[in-house]
Amino acid sequence: MRTKITVIGAGNVGGTTAHRLAEKELGEEIVLLDAYAGIARGKALDMVEAGPVCGYSTKVLGTDSFEDVKDSYITIITAGFPRRPGMTREELLLTNAEVVKKIVVEVVRVAPETIIIMVTNPLDAMAYLACRVSGFPRERVIGMAGVLDSARLRTFVAMELGISAENVQAMVLGSHGETMVAIPSLTTVAGVPVSELIPKERLDAVIERTRKGGQEILELLKTGSTFYAPSAAIAKMVEAILKDKKEILPCTAFCQGEYGIRDIFIGVPVKLGRRGMEGITSLPLTPEELKALQKSAAAIRPQCEEIERFLKGQ
């Protein structure tokens, strides 16, 4: 059987993600699905035509039919309404809940064994919704957040020090939003703790810029939102799953007591392999970092409760 990956939503994030997956030959077939068939088909054809130039032969199919999603190994959900300047992720919750619920129902119908990677905002709540609607085990519903936030932190630390971001290792956990939790104790530059290289007030400023990284780009673009870095983060997660890498990456996952957190989706260190989320790793957080993570969880919980009310009202 061909390894099929579906990307739902052919906007900037979805289209760029499909292109990255095709170019990296992650999966033998990429399905790009959108309610506007012409957009999905046009972008898919454009990607296929780039293949001979870039050296890949991945099959890319653009469609508006969920029948083409059948038997997808991984399904990436990017569809939904984007944030506008000044809009919080939380304000998107009920609007995008309607969209995501309909999508997940169809995905379960045609691809009941798929692994769902949620990208739609507000991320933590949408992952929770997907898990509730699908009935999938927690291993097969994860969200893309921490890989992106960690990349932003690495970038800003590198800018502060005037070095390559490849020399920076960082982990960002918690909500994909205002209560994001950077982990300074585990942030290093070529093995050296970042606290030894950047004064606390400057490091705090770097972390705050990371927290508002998406908003910064949103305000610069005026219309639309980020898509290059998010699509790169999604591709990294897909690669870890497809190649069974057992790689530890910060992802949104359903906690069942880990870090003292239960019954919500939140960004935690996850081992990714061919079965999806194969475990949540326990990191040696400082008491302050653990407290911040639990505070972030407390901020997410009302969103999950709102999702429960939404589902009961359907």
PDB file of C-alpha atoms in Angstrom:
ATOM      1  CA  MET A   1       0.000   0.000   0.000  1.00  0.00           C
ATOM      2  CA  ARG A   2       1.231   3.473  -0.864  1.00  0.00           C
ATOM      3  CA  THR A   3       1.972   5.743   2.097  1.00  0.00           C
ATOM      4  CA  LYS A   4      -0.609   8.491   1.826  1.00  0.00           C
ATOM      5  CA  ILE A   5      -0.533  11.753   3.772  1.00  0.00           C
ATOM      6  CA  THR A   6      -3.472  14.129   3.650  1.00  0.00           C
ATOM      7  CA  VAL A   7      -3.335  17.863   4.283  1.00  0.00           C
ATOM      8  CA  ILE A   8      -6.765  19.393   4.889  1.00  0.00           C
ATOM      9  CA  GLY A   9      -6.902  23.080   4.055  1.00  0.00           C
ATOM     10  CA  ALA A  10      -5.112  24.462   0.987  1.00  0.00           C
ATOM     11  CA  GLY A  11      -4.379  27.902   2.372  1.00  0.00           C
ATOM     12  CA  ASN A  12      -0.872  29.186   3.015  1.00  0.00           C
ATOM     13  CA  VAL A  13      -0.082  26.726   5.812  1.00  0.00           C
ATOM     14  CA  GLY A  14      -1.681  23.720   4.130  1.00  0.00           C
ATOM     15  CA  GLY A  15      -0.325  24.441   0.672  1.00  0.00           C
ATOM     16  CA  THR A  16       3.200  25.104   1.911  1.00  0.00           C
ATOM     17  CA  THR A  17       3.073  21.973   4.064  1.00  0.00           C
ATOM     18  CA  ALA A  18       1.998  19.806   1.131  1.00  0.00           C
ATOM     19  CA  HIS A  19       4.852  21.231  -0.933  1.00  0.00           C
ATOM     20  CA  ARG A  20       7.413  20.551   1.803  1.00  0.00           C
ATOM     21  CA  LEU A  21       6.208  16.976   2.198  1.00  0.00           C
ATOM     22  CA  ALA A  22       6.328  16.385  -1.553  1.00  0.00           C
ATOM     23  CA  GLU A  23       9.773  17.953  -1.937  1.00  0.00           C
ATOM     24  CA  LYS A  24      11.166  15.903   0.965  1.00  0.00           C
ATOM     25  CA  GLU A  25       9.410  12.804  -0.443  1.00  0.00           C
ATOM     26  CA  LEU A  26       7.701  12.148   2.872  1.00  0.00           C
ATOM     27  CA  GLY A  27       4.991   9.785   1.721  1.00  0.00           C
ATOM     28  CA  GLU A  28       4.424   8.425  -1.759  1.00  0.00           C
ATOM     29  CA  GLU A  29       1.180  10.325  -2.202  1.00  0.00           C
ATOM     30  CA  ILE A  30       0.146  13.708  -0.805  1.00  0.00           C
ATOM     31  CA  VAL A  31      -3.540  14.605  -0.838  1.00  0.00           C
ATOM     32  CA  LEU A  32      -4.358  18.310  -0.564  1.00  0.00           C
ATOM     33  CA  LEU A  33      -8.037  18.749   0.292  1.00  0.00           C
ATOM     34  CA  ASP A  34      -9.981  21.987   0.358  1.00  0.00           C
ATOM     35  CA  ALA A  35     -13.621  23.017   0.070  1.00  0.00           C
ATOM     36  CA  TYR A  36     -12.512  25.086  -2.933  1.00  0.00           C
ATOM     37  CA  ALA A  37     -11.508  22.323  -5.325  1.00  0.00           C
ATOM     38  CA  GLY A  38      -9.874  24.645  -7.831  1.00  0.00           C
ATOM     39  CA  ILE A  39      -7.418  25.978  -5.260  1.00  0.00           C
ATOM     40  CA  ALA A  40      -6.447  22.478  -4.125  1.00  0.00           C
ATOM     41  CA  ARG A  41      -6.094  21.141  -7.665  1.00  0.00           C
ATOM     42  CA  GLY A  42      -4.225  24.180  -8.913  1.00  0.00           C
ATOM     43  CA  LYS A  43      -1.685  24.108  -6.095  1.00  0.00           C
ATOM     44  CA  ALA A  44      -1.267  20.339  -6.421  1.00  0.00           C
ATOM     45  CA  LEU A  45      -0.577  20.614 -10.152  1.00  0.00           C
ATOM     46  CA  ASP A  46       1.912  23.414  -9.529  1.00  0.00           C
ATOM     47  CA  MET A  47       3.774  21.187  -7.034  1.00  0.00           C
ATOM     48  CA  VAL A  48       3.857  18.258  -9.444  1.00  0.00           C
ATOM     49  CA  GLU A  49       5.264  20.489 -12.180  1.00  0.00           C
ATOM     50  CA  ALA A  50       8.033  21.608  -9.808  1.00  0.00           C
ATOM     51  CA  GLY A  51       9.076  17.979  -9.317  1.00  0.00           C
ATOM     52  CA  PRO A  52      11.307  17.590 -12.398  1.00  0.00           C
ATOM     53  CA  VAL A  53      13.152  20.793 -11.489  1.00  0.00           C
ATOM     54  CA  CYS A  54      13.593  20.001  -7.794  1.00  0.00           C
ATOM     55  CA  GLY A  55      14.219  16.285  -8.200  1.00  0.00           C
ATOM     56  CA  TYR A  56      11.170  14.664  -6.645  1.00  0.00           C
ATOM     57  CA  SER A  57       8.395  12.518  -8.107  1.00  0.00           C
ATOM     58  CA  THR A  58       5.894  12.480  -5.258  1.00  0.00           C
ATOM     59  CA  LYS A  59       2.286  12.138  -6.387  1.00  0.00           C
ATOM     60  CA  VAL A  60       0.207  15.152  -5.292  1.00  0.00           C
ATOM     61  CA  LEU A  61      -3.569  15.126  -5.627  1.00  0.00           C
ATOM     62  CA  GLY A  62      -5.764  18.190  -5.161  1.00  0.00           C
ATOM     63  CA  THR A  63      -9.382  17.479  -4.276  1.00  0.00           C
ATOM     64  CA  ASP A  64     -12.534  18.550  -2.462  1.00  0.00           C
ATOM     65  CA  SER A  65     -13.671  14.971  -1.782  1.00  0.00           C
ATOM     66  CA  PHE A  66     -13.062  13.183   1.499  1.00  0.00           C
ATOM     67  CA  GLU A  67     -13.174   9.897  -0.417  1.00  0.00           C
ATOM     68  CA  ASP A  68      -9.622  10.707  -1.540  1.00  0.00           C
ATOM     69  CA  VAL A  69      -8.521  10.787   2.109  1.00  0.00           C
ATOM     70  CA  LYS A  70      -9.276   7.066   2.455  1.00  0.00           C
ATOM     71  CA  ASP A  71      -6.545   5.064   4.217  1.00  0.00           C
ATOM     72  CA  SER A  72      -4.306   8.074   4.900  1.00  0.00           C
ATOM     73  CA  TYR A  73      -1.518   7.189   7.319  1.00  0.00           C
ATOM     74  CA  ILE A  74      -1.306  10.762   8.609  1.00  0.00           C
ATOM     75  CA  THR A  75      -3.967  13.470   8.332  1.00  0.00           C
ATOM     76  CA  ILE A  76      -2.905  17.070   8.950  1.00  0.00           C
ATOM     77  CA  ILE A  77      -5.728  19.512   9.704  1.00  0.00           C
ATOM     78  CA  THR A  78      -4.907  23.127   8.889  1.00  0.00           C
ATOM     79  CA  ALA A  79      -8.387  24.252   7.798  1.00  0.00           C
ATOM     80  CA  GLY A  80     -10.155  26.988   9.702  1.00  0.00           C
ATOM     81  CA  PHE A  81     -10.478  30.719   9.944  1.00  0.00           C
ATOM     82  CA  PRO A  82      -7.175  32.578  10.430  1.00  0.00           C
ATOM     83  CA  ARG A  83      -6.410  35.067  13.146  1.00  0.00           C
ATOM     84  CA  ARG A  84      -6.766  38.719  12.255  1.00  0.00           C
ATOM     85  CA  PRO A  85      -4.639  41.478  13.804  1.00  0.00           C
ATOM     86  CA  GLY A  86      -5.645  41.941  17.426  1.00  0.00           C
ATOM     87  CA  MET A  87      -7.583  38.677  17.530  1.00  0.00           C
ATOM     88  CA  THR A  88      -6.636  36.069  20.143  1.00  0.00           C
ATOM     89  CA  ARG A  89      -6.593  32.334  19.503  1.00  0.00           C
ATOM     90  CA  GLU A  90      -9.338  31.979  22.095  1.00  0.00           C
ATOM     91  CA  GLU A  91     -11.695  34.195  20.070  1.00  0.00           C
ATOM     92  CA  LEU A  92     -11.405  31.705  17.251  1.00  0.00           C
ATOM     93  CA  LEU A  93     -12.507  28.767  19.385  1.00  0.00           C
ATOM     94  CA  LEU A  94     -16.204  28.380  18.629  1.00  0.00           C
ATOM     95  CA  THR A  95     -15.889  29.414  14.993  1.00  0.00           C
ATOM     96  CA  ASN A  96     -13.192  26.882  14.233  1.00  0.00           C
ATOM     97  CA  ALA A  97     -14.790  24.219  16.431  1.00  0.00           C
ATOM     98  CA  GLU A  98     -17.624  24.004  13.892  1.00  0.00           C
ATOM     99  CA  VAL A  99     -15.144  23.557  11.049  1.00  0.00           C
ATOM    100  CA  VAL A 100     -12.923  21.025  12.796  1.00  0.00           C
ATOM    101  CA  LYS A 101     -15.799  18.883  14.067  1.00  0.00           C
ATOM    102  CA  LYS A 102     -17.179  18.401  10.547  1.00  0.00           C
ATOM    103  CA  ILE A 103     -13.728  17.550   9.217  1.00  0.00           C
ATOM    104  CA  VAL A 104     -12.935  15.025  11.937  1.00  0.00           C
ATOM    105  CA  VAL A 105     -16.256  13.214  11.439  1.00  0.00           C
ATOM    106  CA  GLU A 106     -15.389  12.734   7.764  1.00  0.00           C
ATOM    107  CA  VAL A 107     -11.794  11.727   8.490  1.00  0.00           C
ATOM    108  CA  VAL A 108     -12.928   9.031  10.920  1.00  0.00           C
ATOM    109  CA  ARG A 109     -15.347   7.700   8.305  1.00  0.00           C
ATOM    110  CA  VAL A 110     -12.758   7.250   5.553  1.00  0.00           C
ATOM    111  CA  ALA A 111      -9.495   6.816   7.499  1.00  0.00           C
ATOM    112  CA  PRO A 112     -10.306   5.288  10.908  1.00  0.00           C
ATOM    113  CA  GLU A 113      -6.688   4.265  11.552  1.00  0.00           C
ATOM    114  CA  THR A 114      -5.065   7.589  10.670  1.00  0.00           C
ATOM    115  CA  ILE A 115      -2.852   9.698  12.924  1.00  0.00           C
ATOM    116  CA  ILE A 116      -4.209  13.249  13.245  1.00  0.00           C
ATOM    117  CA  ILE A 117      -1.835  16.205  13.470  1.00  0.00           C
ATOM    118  CA  MET A 118      -3.851  19.265  14.471  1.00  0.00           C
ATOM    119  CA  VAL A 119      -2.676  22.696  13.349  1.00  0.00           C
ATOM    120  CA  THR A 120      -5.869  24.771  13.434  1.00  0.00           C
ATOM    121  CA  ASN A 121      -6.023  27.402  16.192  1.00  0.00           C
ATOM    122  CA  PRO A 122      -6.693  27.626  19.049  1.00  0.00           C
ATOM    123  CA  LEU A 123      -4.448  24.593  18.868  1.00  0.00           C
ATOM    124  CA  ASP A 124      -4.839  23.008  22.303  1.00  0.00           C
ATOM    125  CA  ALA A 125      -8.639  23.213  22.201  1.00  0.00           C
ATOM    126  CA  MET A 126      -8.878  21.944  18.622  1.00  0.00           C
ATOM    127  CA  ALA A 127      -6.692  18.932  19.452  1.00  0.00           C
ATOM    128  CA  TYR A 128      -8.978  18.208  22.412  1.00  0.00           C
ATOM    129  CA  LEU A 129     -12.007  18.496  20.132  1.00  0.00           C
ATOM    130  CA  ALA A 130     -10.487  16.159  17.533  1.00  0.00           C
ATOM    131  CA  CYS A 131      -9.758  13.553  20.180  1.00  0.00           C
ATOM    132  CA  ARG A 132     -13.275  13.765  21.635  1.00  0.00           C
ATOM    133  CA  VAL A 133     -15.036  13.628  18.272  1.00  0.00           C
ATOM    134  CA  SER A 134     -12.842  10.895  16.769  1.00  0.00           C
ATOM    135  CA  GLY A 135     -12.702   8.650  19.810  1.00  0.00           C
ATOM    136  CA  PHE A 136      -9.096   7.909  18.838  1.00  0.00           C
ATOM    137  CA  PRO A 137      -6.589   6.895  21.516  1.00  0.00           C
ATOM    138  CA  ARG A 138      -4.354   9.741  22.628  1.00  0.00           C
ATOM    139  CA  GLU A 139      -1.443   8.263  20.677  1.00  0.00           C
ATOM    140  CA  ARG A 140      -3.155   9.167  17.396  1.00  0.00           C
ATOM    141  CA  VAL A 141      -4.081  12.803  18.035  1.00  0.00           C
ATOM    142  CA  ILE A 142      -1.273  15.331  18.467  1.00  0.00           C
ATOM    143  CA  GLY A 143      -0.879  19.027  17.822  1.00  0.00           C
ATOM    144  CA  MET A 144       1.832  21.109  16.194  1.00  0.00           C
ATOM    145  CA  ALA A 145       2.957  23.893  18.508  1.00  0.00           C
ATOM    146  CA  GLY A 146       6.114  23.308  20.505  1.00  0.00           C
ATOM    147  CA  VAL A 147       8.330  22.504  17.514  1.00  0.00           C
ATOM    148  CA  LEU A 148       7.430  25.901  16.063  1.00  0.00           C
ATOM    149  CA  ASP A 149       7.736  27.798  19.350  1.00  0.00           C
ATOM    150  CA  SER A 150      11.075  26.116  20.102  1.00  0.00           C
ATOM    151  CA  ALA A 151      12.368  27.083  16.654  1.00  0.00           C
ATOM    152  CA  ARG A 152      11.416  30.685  17.343  1.00  0.00           C
ATOM    153  CA  LEU A 153      13.230  30.662  20.670  1.00  0.00           C
ATOM    154  CA  ARG A 154      16.328  29.151  19.052  1.00  0.00           C
ATOM    155  CA  THR A 155      16.185  31.839  16.367  1.00  0.00           C
ATOM    156  CA  PHE A 156      15.916  34.737  18.804  1.00  0.00           C
ATOM    157  CA  VAL A 157      18.660  33.381  21.090  1.00  0.00           C
ATOM    158  CA  ALA A 158      20.907  33.061  18.038  1.00  0.00           C
ATOM    159  CA  MET A 159      20.095  36.626  16.986  1.00  0.00           C
ATOM    160  CA  GLU A 160      20.903  37.887  20.470  1.00  0.00           C
ATOM    161  CA  LEU A 161      24.304  36.184  20.457  1.00  0.00           C
ATOM    162  CA  GLY A 162      25.138  36.598  16.776  1.00  0.00           C
ATOM    163  CA  ILE A 163      25.560  32.866  16.193  1.00  0.00           C
ATOM    164  CA  SER A 164      23.955  30.095  14.149  1.00  0.00           C
ATOM    165  CA  ALA A 165      20.610  28.834  15.432  1.00  0.00           C
ATOM    166  CA  GLU A 166      21.924  25.327  14.754  1.00  0.00           C
ATOM    167  CA  ASN A 167      24.109  25.747  17.849  1.00  0.00           C
ATOM    168  CA  VAL A 168      21.086  26.478  20.050  1.00  0.00           C
ATOM    169  CA  GLN A 169      18.996  23.774  21.709  1.00  0.00           C
ATOM    170  CA  ALA A 170      15.715  24.802  23.316  1.00  0.00           C
ATOM    171  CA  MET A 171      12.423  23.373  24.518  1.00  0.00           C
ATOM    172  CA  VAL A 172       9.161  25.313  24.686  1.00  0.00           C
ATOM    173  CA  LEU A 173       6.177  23.666  26.373  1.00  0.00           C
ATOM    174  CA  GLY A 174       2.686  24.646  27.503  1.00  0.00           C
ATOM    175  CA  SER A 175      -0.060  26.377  25.582  1.00  0.00           C
ATOM    176  CA  HIS A 176       0.413  27.544  22.020  1.00  0.00           C
ATOM    177  CA  GLY A 177      -0.445  31.067  23.077  1.00  0.00           C
ATOM    178  CA  GLU A 178       0.089  33.683  25.752  1.00  0.00           C
ATOM    179  CA  THR A 179       0.906  31.110  28.465  1.00  0.00           C
ATOM    180  CA  MET A 180       3.636  29.429  26.436  1.00  0.00           C
ATOM    181  CA  VAL A 181       6.401  28.131  28.719  1.00  0.00           C
ATOM    182  CA  ALA A 182      10.042  28.427  27.669  1.00  0.00           C
ATOM    183  CA  ILE A 183      12.406  26.178  29.626  1.00  0.00           C
ATOM    184  CA  PRO A 184      15.583  28.244  30.255  1.00  0.00           C
ATOM    185  CA  SER A 185      17.195  25.506  32.363  1.00  0.00           C
ATOM    186  CA  LEU A 186      17.284  23.241  29.289  1.00  0.00           C
ATOM    187  CA  THR A 187      18.234  25.926  26.759  1.00  0.00           C
ATOM    188  CA  THR A 188      21.877  25.622  25.715  1.00  0.00           C
ATOM    189  CA  VAL A 189      24.290  27.097  23.195  1.00  0.00           C
ATOM    190  CA  ALA A 190      26.857  24.528  22.052  1.00  0.00           C
ATOM    191  CA  GLY A 191      26.285  22.791  25.376  1.00  0.00           C
ATOM    192  CA  VAL A 192      26.636  25.943  27.490  1.00  0.00           C
ATOM    193  CA  PRO A 193      23.563  26.980  29.538  1.00  0.00           C
ATOM    194  CA  VAL A 194      22.012  30.065  27.985  1.00  0.00           C
ATOM    195  CA  SER A 195      21.860  31.724  31.414  1.00  0.00           C
ATOM    196  CA  GLU A 196      25.662  31.923  31.366  1.00  0.00           C
ATOM    197  CA  LEU A 197      25.647  33.779  28.050  1.00  0.00           C
ATOM    198  CA  ILE A 198      22.651  36.121  28.162  1.00  0.00           C
ATOM    199  CA  PRO A 199      21.772  38.341  31.163  1.00  0.00           C
ATOM    200  CA  LYS A 200      18.414  37.551  32.737  1.00  0.00           C
ATOM    201  CA  GLU A 201      16.666  40.731  31.607  1.00  0.00           C
ATOM    202  CA  ARG A 202      17.781  40.184  28.026  1.00  0.00           C
ATOM    203  CA  LEU A 203      16.800  36.508  28.148  1.00  0.00           C
ATOM    204  CA  ASP A 204      13.379  37.490  29.492  1.00  0.00           C
ATOM    205  CA  ALA A 205      12.991  39.830  26.509  1.00  0.00           C
ATOM    206  CA  VAL A 206      13.975  37.032  24.113  1.00  0.00           C
ATOM    207  CA  ILE A 207      11.393  34.715  25.685  1.00  0.00           C
ATOM    208  CA  GLU A 208       8.716  37.399  25.494  1.00  0.00           C
ATOM    209  CA  ARG A 209       9.462  37.930  21.806  1.00  0.00           C
ATOM    210  CA  THR A 210       9.121  34.169  21.314  1.00  0.00           C
ATOM    211  CA  ARG A 211       5.768  34.219  23.086  1.00  0.00           C
ATOM    212  CA  LYS A 212       4.533  36.891  20.671  1.00  0.00           C
ATOM    213  CA  GLY A 213       6.354  35.530  17.633  1.00  0.00           C
ATOM    214  CA  GLY A 214       3.255  34.736  15.617  1.00  0.00           C
ATOM    215  CA  GLN A 215       1.624  38.052  16.458  1.00  0.00           C
ATOM    216  CA  GLU A 216       4.766  39.947  15.397  1.00  0.00           C
ATOM    217  CA  ILE A 217       4.603  38.434  11.924  1.00  0.00           C
ATOM    218  CA  LEU A 218       0.835  38.870  11.746  1.00  0.00           C
ATOM    219  CA  GLU A 219       1.196  42.600  12.375  1.00  0.00           C
ATOM    220  CA  LEU A 220       3.933  42.903   9.756  1.00  0.00           C
ATOM    221  CA  LEU A 221       1.959  41.042   7.097  1.00  0.00           C
ATOM    222  CA  LYS A 222      -1.295  42.911   7.855  1.00  0.00           C
ATOM    223  CA  THR A 223      -3.232  40.157   6.082  1.00  0.00           C
ATOM    224  CA  GLY A 224      -2.655  36.455   6.584  1.00  0.00           C
ATOM    225  CA  SER A 225      -0.492  34.739   9.151  1.00  0.00           C
ATOM    226  CA  THR A 226       2.678  32.673   9.448  1.00  0.00           C
ATOM    227  CA  PHE A 227       3.187  29.668   7.195  1.00  0.00           C
ATOM    228  CA  TYR A 228       6.841  28.975   6.335  1.00  0.00           C
ATOM    229  CA  ALA A 229       7.938  28.082   9.871  1.00  0.00           C
ATOM    230  CA  PRO A 230       4.694  26.257  10.790  1.00  0.00           C
ATOM    231  CA  SER A 231       4.921  24.088   7.679  1.00  0.00           C
ATOM    232  CA  ALA A 232       8.557  23.263   8.470  1.00  0.00           C
ATOM    233  CA  ALA A 233       7.522  22.224  11.987  1.00  0.00           C
ATOM    234  CA  ILE A 234       4.740  20.009  10.630  1.00  0.00           C
ATOM    235  CA  ALA A 235       7.134  18.335   8.193  1.00  0.00           C
ATOM    236  CA  LYS A 236       9.554  17.590  11.035  1.00  0.00           C
ATOM    237  CA  MET A 237       6.790  15.842  12.973  1.00  0.00           C
ATOM    238  CA  VAL A 238       5.691  13.865   9.912  1.00  0.00           C
ATOM    239  CA  GLU A 239       9.259  12.747   9.262  1.00  0.00           C
ATOM    240  CA  ALA A 240       9.673  11.556  12.858  1.00  0.00           C
ATOM    241  CA  ILE A 241       6.500   9.478  12.547  1.00  0.00           C
ATOM    242  CA  LEU A 242       7.090   8.046   9.067  1.00  0.00           C
ATOM    243  CA  LYS A 243      10.707   7.111   9.763  1.00  0.00           C
ATOM    244  CA  ASP A 244       9.887   5.788  13.247  1.00  0.00           C
ATOM    245  CA  LYS A 245      12.656   7.999  14.638  1.00  0.00           C
ATOM    246  CA  LYS A 246      11.517   7.884  18.288  1.00  0.00           C
ATOM    247  CA  GLU A 247      12.469  11.568  18.363  1.00  0.00           C
ATOM    248  CA  ILE A 248      11.627  13.681  21.404  1.00  0.00           C
ATOM    249  CA  LEU A 249       9.798  16.784  20.197  1.00  0.00           C
ATOM    250  CA  PRO A 250       7.569  19.278  22.021  1.00  0.00           C
ATOM    251  CA  CYS A 251       4.042  18.586  20.790  1.00  0.00           C
ATOM    252  CA  THR A 252       0.520  19.136  22.026  1.00  0.00           C
ATOM    253  CA  ALA A 253      -0.626  15.872  23.608  1.00  0.00           C
ATOM    254  CA  PHE A 254      -3.277  14.567  25.990  1.00  0.00           C
ATOM    255  CA  CYS A 255      -1.896  14.363  29.508  1.00  0.00           C
ATOM    256  CA  GLN A 256      -3.034  11.718  31.978  1.00  0.00           C
ATOM    257  CA  GLY A 257      -1.097  12.798  35.041  1.00  0.00           C
ATOM    258  CA  GLU A 258       2.237  13.704  33.458  1.00  0.00           C
ATOM    259  CA  TYR A 259       3.701  16.851  35.031  1.00  0.00           C
ATOM    260  CA  GLY A 260       0.712  16.856  37.390  1.00  0.00           C
ATOM    261  CA  ILE A 261      -1.615  17.642  34.468  1.00  0.00           C
ATOM    262  CA  ARG A 262      -4.669  15.592  33.572  1.00  0.00           C
ATOM    263  CA  ASP A 263      -7.413  15.435  30.938  1.00  0.00           C
ATOM    264  CA  ILE A 264      -6.316  18.285  28.663  1.00  0.00           C
ATOM    265  CA  PHE A 265      -4.097  18.758  25.616  1.00  0.00           C
ATOM    266  CA  ILE A 266      -0.967  20.818  26.243  1.00  0.00           C
ATOM    267  CA  GLY A 267       2.559  21.102  24.867  1.00  0.00           C
ATOM    268  CA  VAL A 268       4.832  18.487  26.434  1.00  0.00           C
ATOM    269  CA  PRO A 269       7.943  16.537  25.331  1.00  0.00           C
ATOM    270  CA  VAL A 270       6.648  13.669  23.197  1.00  0.00           C
ATOM    271  CA  LYS A 271       8.351  10.632  21.662  1.00  0.00           C
ATOM    272  CA  LEU A 272       7.208  10.417  18.048  1.00  0.00           C
ATOM    273  CA  GLY A 273       7.331   7.154  16.120  1.00  0.00           C
ATOM    274  CA  ARG A 274       5.330   5.148  13.614  1.00  0.00           C
ATOM    275  CA  ARG A 275       2.425   4.764  16.076  1.00  0.00           C
ATOM    276  CA  GLY A 276       2.219   8.513  16.632  1.00  0.00           C
ATOM    277  CA  MET A 277       2.692   9.741  20.188  1.00  0.00           C
ATOM    278  CA  GLU A 278       4.569   6.865  21.803  1.00  0.00           C
ATOM    279  CA  GLY A 279       5.072   8.432  25.208  1.00  0.00           C
ATOM    280  CA  ILE A 280       5.484  11.667  27.139  1.00  0.00           C
ATOM    281  CA  THR A 281       9.023  12.220  28.409  1.00  0.00           C
ATOM    282  CA  SER A 282       9.682  13.480  31.928  1.00  0.00           C
ATOM    283  CA  LEU A 283      12.182  16.347  31.870  1.00  0.00           C
ATOM    284  CA  PRO A 284      13.987  17.699  34.964  1.00  0.00           C
ATOM    285  CA  LEU A 285      12.158  21.026  35.158  1.00  0.00           C
ATOM    286  CA  THR A 286      12.927  23.508  37.901  1.00  0.00           C
ATOM    287  CA  PRO A 287      10.107  24.135  40.426  1.00  0.00           C
ATOM    288  CA  GLU A 288       9.455  27.502  38.755  1.00  0.00           C
ATOM    289  CA  GLU A 289       9.226  25.944  35.292  1.00  0.00           C
ATOM    290  CA  LEU A 290       6.894  23.186  36.497  1.00  0.00           C
ATOM    291  CA  LYS A 291       4.681  25.768  38.190  1.00  0.00           C
ATOM    292  CA  ALA A 292       4.549  27.793  34.958  1.00  0.00           C
ATOM    293  CA  LEU A 293       3.604  24.675  32.970  1.00  0.00           C
ATOM    294  CA  GLN A 294       0.806  23.848  35.386  1.00  0.00           C
ATOM    295  CA  LYS A 295      -0.378  27.471  35.242  1.00  0.00           C
ATOM    296  CA  SER A 296      -0.464  27.172  31.460  1.00  0.00           C
ATOM    297  CA  ALA A 297      -2.571  24.025  31.834  1.00  0.00           C
ATOM    298  CA  ALA A 298      -4.982  25.913  34.066  1.00  0.00           C
ATOM    299  CA  ALA A 299      -5.385  28.526  31.322  1.00  0.00           C
ATOM    300  CA  ILE A 300      -6.175  25.837  28.736  1.00  0.00           C
ATOM    301  CA  ARG A 301      -8.746  23.984  30.848  1.00  0.00           C
ATOM    302  CA  PRO A 302     -11.578  26.533  30.361  1.00  0.00           C
ATOM    303  CA  GLN A 303     -11.180  26.118  26.587  1.00  0.00           C
ATOM    304  CA  CYS A 304     -11.635  22.360  26.931  1.00  0.00           C
ATOM    305  CA  GLU A 305     -14.704  22.981  29.087  1.00  0.00           C
ATOM    306  CA  GLU A 306     -16.026  25.285  26.366  1.00  0.00           C
ATOM    307  CA  ILE A 307     -15.510  22.472  23.848  1.00  0.00           C
ATOM    308  CA  GLU A 308     -17.518  20.122  26.082  1.00  0.00           C
ATOM    309  CA  ARG A 309     -20.371  22.650  26.169  1.00  0.00           C
ATOM    310  CA  PHE A 310     -20.116  23.010  22.393  1.00  0.00           C
ATOM    311  CA  LEU A 311     -20.394  19.237  21.910  1.00  0.00           C
ATOM    312  CA  LYS A 312     -23.349  18.938  24.279  1.00  0.00           C
ATOM    313  CA  GLY A 313     -25.146  21.663  22.361  1.00  0.00           C
ATOM    314  CA  GLN A 314     -24.816  19.892  19.017  1.00  0.00           C
TER     315      GLN A 314
END
